[in-house]
Amino acid sequence: MSDAQQTIELLRFNTCGSVDDGKSTLIGRLLYDSKSIMEDQMEALERSADITGGGQVNLANLTDGLRAEREQGITIDVAYRYVATPKRKFIVADTPGHVEYTRNMVTGASTANLSIVLVDARNGVIEQTRRHSYISALLGIPHIVFAVNKMDLVDWSEERFREIREGIEAFLPKLNLFKDVKFIPISALEGDNVVTFSDKTPWYEGPTLLGHIESVHIASDWNLNGLRFPVQWVNRPNNPTDPALHDFRGLSGQIAGGIVKVGQEVLALPSGQKSRIQEIWTYDGPLEEAFCPQSVTLRLEDDLDISRGDTIVGLDPLPGHSAELAGRVCWMNPRPLTAGKKYFLKHGTQTVQAMVTSLESRIDFETFEPEETAELAMNDIGEVRIRTAKPLTYDGYTANRLTGSFVLVEPGTNATVAAGMLHPPAQSYKPEYTDFSI
Amino acid sequence: MSSYHLDHLAYLETEAIHVLREVAAEFERPAVLFSGGKDSICILRLAEKAFRPSEIPMPFLNVETGHEFPELIEFRDRRAEELGAKLIVRTVDEAFEKGLATPTPGQVSRNQLQIPVLLGAIEEFQFDCCIGGARRDEEKARAKERFFSFRDAFGQWDPKNQRPEIWNLYNARLNPGENMRVFPLSNWTETDVWEYIKKEELEVPNIYFSHERECFHRAGQWLPVPPAHDANGKADPYEGARPSDQEEHRQMICRVRTIADMISTGMIESPAEDIDDIISEVAAARVTERGTRADDKASEAAMEDRKKAGYF
């Protein structure tokens, strides 16, 4: 790689807001002002403007990709968009704002580093604002931006902006999980403070929206504390590309947490056997160390019986290891969740049978307090207890988004019915022979 | 690169490798759709990275319309052989013979006819998963696509009823007869693909680079004039795809930006001689990649409609 070539980071963000808060318009504006819209797309927009929009180009049509969406003027599913500036690349998850589409927001938020919550300056803080802030916190998104949109419709009032900001700051401490929070007054329709500074907000001293997402510090967003390596695929060539490798036995997977080094002592779970890392094999040659989220193939010094679904972990800190789990789920299916139902649970690279043994509560989005409930309906978020047929090797979701998350799949229909976030384990895995060494 | 941080290409690579290994682990009979185009070239390198030193544990499948660029076929066959992979080719002509498909009257393009051929091959080999090189940035219906995209027993995509895809936990469960399409490059852009080709020093078919070629103008595109005879000496193998007397034609310095077959691929005037030229050209481009695809111009929902019917 030449010296002149600079490293470009990738930031993933999602946008959320109520219907008509201007999410699609904002993304359209970012695409348009960063010159990520092409002429043929613009022509298609202009054609549809002539036909349906009375000549007004609708930036929202850039992201609303399906026929039903254009016809009904809504966004019915998560759409992904790609924006590149000289400083960063962005993957944008455009998630709809309808109450009934919370599941889409959870989907878009699950992989995001940053969340942009749109607030209509005329309506101020509404239940949706609280819901979206809560979900962003719940999904462990480190950075959040409140974009107070349609400021042109409140005459760019500083007072109104402050009022909204204070309204949000009043409930944020209850969530208390973000690394940083920004408030930016914008007009997505006209582009003020989106890509270029507005001359209508002399009282605002912060960055533009693009300026902020281009510079926010994301290097430490992955978990580098405690090796977690869910074994994905056992790499055992019958007919190796290199004849010298006929005894090759490697464990392929993506590092889900921490750093792995050659010579490091590791534990294979669930068996509990110890070994050391002999080699970190990759197509591009062996590595001395590798880190989350790299995909590698590990060779151990000992030939242990390990298969897909097992986890190689570092000794400090040790993960939880249990078949009795507690966590929060977002319910995503029209058939509600009640206690006693059985599902397939996918966690890391392992799929096990699981039963929801109890439904403890549902979150009230007005108060963020749990309330008793007999069932979780679609788009509800609640506390559950789950028993699995085999123990999981896991961490609390707040410590590690990859080893602390799971999905539930309904047998028969194979529908993905829930996204789950595990509470921290009550106790860590206890090796049986702490003085055991090889 | 800061010590424990991946740049954007390394991030996209590890994501795609993870997806490919999930396919190998979760499906009984997966296949890789390999056309010889730039996106599937990246898929093959990613598969090497995912599975070496083992063999790539799935065959390659290609659906031919019969109107392919000869350069692409030559490259495809050679690359598959270099990788020691099994290459399965099924064609629209065979599908006519077997009665799986019938020619559409008045329709020269066989683009739509690839659908029954693909579904036929899936049934013939009992594939439960096909890996494709489609990207979400290509087209707005594809922007709504999942990494693991479920198809029912008729091969249909139902965009309003897709499985939520959360974190990197892909739900690969199928009932008999159902099928999954998996797109490891979902999050890649056209620029990413070329930067990766450069980084990995991958060979691509020479028609991606500037060359001189006779082209003719049809429906807003400069289409290549196909050869008058095929390799076996059969006259006009690309029937209907040759210019009429009324259609303007001329020699052009041109290349392809995206490859379908000769009937659907518009050539772009370009002096780009190497990968760096292409990367600069893509960065400066003011139309999308698929703006040169005649198959996408049918209507605003052309891609959505084909995908619902079982297209790639």
Coordinates of C-alpha atoms in Angstrom, one line a residue, chain B residues 37-277:
Chain B
G37 CA -18.0 -10.4 -13.8
K38 CA -16.1 -8.2 -11.4
D39 CA -18.4 -8.8 -8.4
S40 CA -18.3 -12.5 -8.7
I41 CA -14.5 -12.3 -9.1
C42 CA -14.4 -10.7 -5.7
I43 CA -16.7 -13.4 -4.3
L44 CA -14.2 -16.1 -5.4
R45 CA -11.3 -14.4 -3.7
L46 CA -13.3 -14.0 -0.6
A47 CA -14.2 -17.8 -0.8
E48 CA -10.5 -18.6 -1.0
K49 CA -9.9 -16.5 2.1
A50 CA -12.9 -18.1 3.9
F51 CA -12.0 -21.7 3.1
R52 CA -8.3 -22.2 2.3
P53 CA -6.3 -24.4 2.7
S54 CA -9.5 -26.5 2.1
E55 CA -11.1 -26.6 -1.3
I56 CA -14.0 -24.1 -1.8
P57 CA -16.8 -26.4 -0.6
M58 CA -19.3 -25.6 -3.3
P59 CA -19.6 -25.7 -7.1
F60 CA -19.9 -22.7 -9.3
L61 CA -23.0 -22.2 -11.4
N62 CA -23.5 -19.9 -14.4
V63 CA -26.6 -19.3 -16.5
E64 CA -25.9 -18.4 -20.1
T65 CA -28.3 -16.5 -22.3
G66 CA -26.4 -17.6 -25.4
H67 CA -25.5 -13.9 -26.1
E68 CA -22.4 -13.7 -23.9
F69 CA -19.2 -11.9 -24.6
P70 CA -16.7 -14.6 -25.7
E71 CA -14.1 -12.9 -23.6
L72 CA -16.2 -13.4 -20.5
I73 CA -16.8 -17.2 -21.2
E74 CA -13.1 -17.7 -21.7
F75 CA -12.2 -16.0 -18.5
R76 CA -14.9 -17.8 -16.5
D77 CA -13.8 -21.2 -17.6
R78 CA -10.1 -20.5 -17.0
R79 CA -10.7 -19.0 -13.5
A80 CA -12.8 -21.9 -12.4
E81 CA -10.1 -24.3 -13.5
E82 CA -7.4 -22.4 -11.8
L83 CA -9.3 -22.6 -8.5
G84 CA -10.0 -26.3 -9.0
A85 CA -13.7 -25.8 -8.8
K86 CA -16.6 -27.6 -10.5
L87 CA -18.3 -25.3 -12.9
I88 CA -21.9 -26.0 -13.9
V89 CA -23.3 -24.1 -16.9
R90 CA -26.9 -24.1 -17.9
T91 CA -28.2 -22.3 -20.9
V92 CA -31.4 -20.7 -22.2
D93 CA -31.1 -22.8 -25.4
E94 CA -31.1 -26.0 -23.4
A95 CA -34.1 -24.7 -21.5
F96 CA -35.9 -24.2 -24.8
E97 CA -35.1 -27.8 -25.8
K98 CA -36.3 -29.2 -22.5
G99 CA -39.4 -27.0 -22.5
L100 CA -38.5 -25.2 -19.3
A101 CA -38.7 -21.9 -21.1
T102 CA -40.2 -20.6 -24.3
P103 CA -39.0 -17.7 -26.4
T104 CA -40.9 -14.4 -25.9
P105 CA -42.3 -13.3 -29.3
G106 CA -40.8 -10.0 -30.4
Q107 CA -38.3 -10.0 -27.5
V108 CA -34.6 -10.1 -28.5
S109 CA -33.2 -10.0 -25.0
R110 CA -33.1 -13.3 -23.1
N111 CA -32.5 -11.6 -19.7
Q112 CA -35.9 -12.6 -18.3
L113 CA -35.4 -16.2 -19.6
Q114 CA -32.5 -16.6 -17.2
I115 CA -35.1 -16.9 -14.4
P116 CA -36.5 -20.4 -15.4
V117 CA -33.0 -21.6 -16.3
L118 CA -31.7 -20.7 -12.8
L119 CA -34.8 -22.2 -11.1
G120 CA -34.3 -25.3 -13.2
A121 CA -30.7 -25.7 -12.2
I122 CA -31.6 -25.2 -8.5
E123 CA -34.1 -28.0 -8.9
E124 CA -31.8 -30.3 -10.9
F125 CA -29.0 -30.1 -8.4
Q126 CA -31.2 -29.6 -5.3
F127 CA -29.3 -26.4 -4.4
D128 CA -30.6 -25.0 -1.1
C129 CA -28.5 -21.8 -1.4
C130 CA -27.1 -19.7 -4.2
I131 CA -24.4 -17.1 -3.4
G132 CA -24.6 -14.1 -5.6
G133 CA -22.5 -10.9 -6.1
A134 CA -25.4 -8.4 -6.0
R135 CA -24.8 -5.2 -4.1
R136 CA -27.4 -3.0 -2.4
D137 CA -25.9 0.2 -3.9
E138 CA -26.7 -1.1 -7.4
E139 CA -30.4 -0.5 -7.5
K140 CA -33.1 0.7 -5.2
A141 CA -35.0 -2.6 -5.0
R142 CA -31.7 -4.3 -4.1
A143 CA -31.2 -1.7 -1.3
K144 CA -34.0 -3.5 0.5
E145 CA -32.4 -6.9 0.1
R146 CA -31.1 -9.0 3.0
F147 CA -27.7 -10.8 3.2
F148 CA -29.7 -14.0 3.5
S149 CA -32.7 -13.5 1.2
F150 CA -35.4 -16.1 1.5
R151 CA -37.2 -17.5 -1.6
D152 CA -40.3 -19.6 -1.4
A153 CA -40.8 -22.9 -3.3
F154 CA -41.5 -21.0 -6.5
G155 CA -38.3 -19.0 -6.2
Q156 CA -40.1 -15.8 -5.3
W157 CA -38.9 -12.9 -3.2
D158 CA -41.5 -11.2 -1.0
P159 CA -40.0 -7.8 -0.2
K160 CA -42.8 -6.9 2.3
N161 CA -42.3 -10.0 4.3
Q162 CA -38.6 -10.4 4.8
R163 CA -36.9 -11.9 7.8
P164 CA -35.5 -9.2 10.0
E165 CA -31.7 -9.5 10.0
I166 CA -30.2 -8.5 13.3
W167 CA -26.5 -8.2 14.2
N168 CA -24.6 -10.9 12.3
L169 CA -27.1 -13.6 13.2
Y170 CA -28.4 -14.9 9.9
N171 CA -31.4 -17.2 10.0
A172 CA -30.7 -19.9 7.5
R173 CA -33.5 -22.2 8.3
L174 CA -35.5 -23.6 5.3
N175 CA -38.3 -26.0 4.7
P176 CA -38.0 -28.5 1.9
G177 CA -38.2 -26.9 -1.6
E178 CA -37.4 -23.5 -0.3
N179 CA -34.2 -21.7 -1.2
M180 CA -31.9 -19.0 0.1
R181 CA -30.0 -16.4 -2.0
V182 CA -27.0 -15.0 -0.1
F183 CA -25.2 -11.8 -1.0
P184 CA -21.9 -11.4 0.8
L185 CA -21.2 -8.1 -1.0
S186 CA -24.4 -6.5 0.1
N187 CA -22.6 -3.6 1.8
W188 CA -20.0 -3.0 -1.0
T189 CA -20.1 -0.2 -3.5
E190 CA -18.8 -0.2 -7.0
T191 CA -15.8 1.7 -5.8
D192 CA -15.2 -0.8 -3.0
V193 CA -15.2 -3.6 -5.6
W194 CA -12.6 -2.0 -7.8
E195 CA -10.4 -1.0 -4.8
Y196 CA -10.6 -4.6 -3.6
I197 CA -9.6 -5.9 -7.1
K198 CA -6.7 -3.6 -7.0
K199 CA -5.6 -4.5 -3.4
E200 CA -5.9 -8.2 -4.2
E201 CA -4.3 -7.9 -7.7
L202 CA -7.2 -9.8 -9.2
E203 CA -7.4 -10.5 -12.9
V204 CA -10.6 -9.3 -14.6
P205 CA -11.8 -9.9 -18.2
N206 CA -10.2 -7.5 -20.6
I207 CA -13.5 -6.0 -21.8
Y208 CA -13.4 -4.0 -18.6
F209 CA -10.5 -2.0 -20.0
S210 CA -10.5 0.4 -22.9
H211 CA -10.5 -1.2 -26.3
E212 CA -11.7 -0.4 -29.8
R213 CA -15.0 -2.0 -30.8
E214 CA -17.8 -1.4 -33.3
C215 CA -20.9 -0.3 -31.5
F216 CA -24.4 0.7 -32.6
H217 CA -26.9 3.0 -31.0
R218 CA -30.2 1.6 -29.7
A219 CA -32.6 2.9 -27.1
G220 CA -30.1 5.4 -25.7
Q221 CA -27.3 2.9 -25.3
W222 CA -24.2 2.1 -27.4
L223 CA -24.4 -1.7 -27.8
P224 CA -21.6 -3.9 -29.1
V225 CA -22.0 -5.2 -32.6
P226 CA -21.8 -9.0 -32.1
P227 CA -19.6 -11.1 -34.3
A228 CA -21.3 -12.4 -37.5
H229 CA -20.4 -16.0 -36.8
D230 CA -20.0 -18.0 -33.6
A231 CA -17.0 -20.2 -32.8
N232 CA -18.5 -23.1 -34.8
G233 CA -19.1 -21.0 -37.9
K234 CA -22.9 -20.7 -37.3
A235 CA -24.1 -17.4 -38.9
D236 CA -25.7 -14.7 -36.8
P237 CA -25.5 -16.4 -33.4
Y238 CA -26.9 -13.3 -31.8
E239 CA -30.0 -13.1 -33.9
G240 CA -31.8 -9.8 -33.7
A241 CA -28.9 -8.3 -31.8
R242 CA -27.1 -6.9 -34.9
P243 CA -27.8 -3.3 -35.9
S244 CA -30.4 -2.6 -38.6
D245 CA -29.6 -0.3 -41.5
Q246 CA -31.4 2.5 -39.7
E247 CA -29.3 2.3 -36.5
E248 CA -26.2 4.4 -36.3
H249 CA -23.0 2.5 -35.8
R250 CA -19.3 3.4 -35.4
Q251 CA -16.0 2.4 -34.1
M252 CA -15.6 3.4 -30.4
I253 CA -12.8 3.5 -27.8
C254 CA -14.8 2.0 -25.1
R255 CA -15.2 -0.5 -22.2
V256 CA -17.9 -2.1 -20.2
R257 CA -18.8 -0.8 -16.7
T258 CA -21.1 -3.7 -15.9
I259 CA -21.6 -6.9 -17.8
A260 CA -24.8 -8.6 -18.7
D261 CA -24.8 -10.2 -22.2
M262 CA -24.1 -8.5 -25.4
I263 CA -27.7 -7.5 -25.9
S264 CA -28.1 -5.9 -22.5
T265 CA -24.7 -4.3 -22.0
G266 CA -24.1 -0.7 -23.0
M267 CA -20.5 0.2 -23.7
I268 CA -19.1 3.4 -22.3
E269 CA -16.6 5.6 -24.1
S270 CA -13.5 5.4 -21.9
P271 CA -9.8 5.7 -22.1
A272 CA -9.4 3.7 -18.9
E273 CA -6.5 1.3 -19.4
D274 CA -5.9 0.0 -15.9
I275 CA -7.5 -0.4 -12.5
D276 CA -6.4 3.0 -11.3
D277 CA -8.0 4.7 -14.3

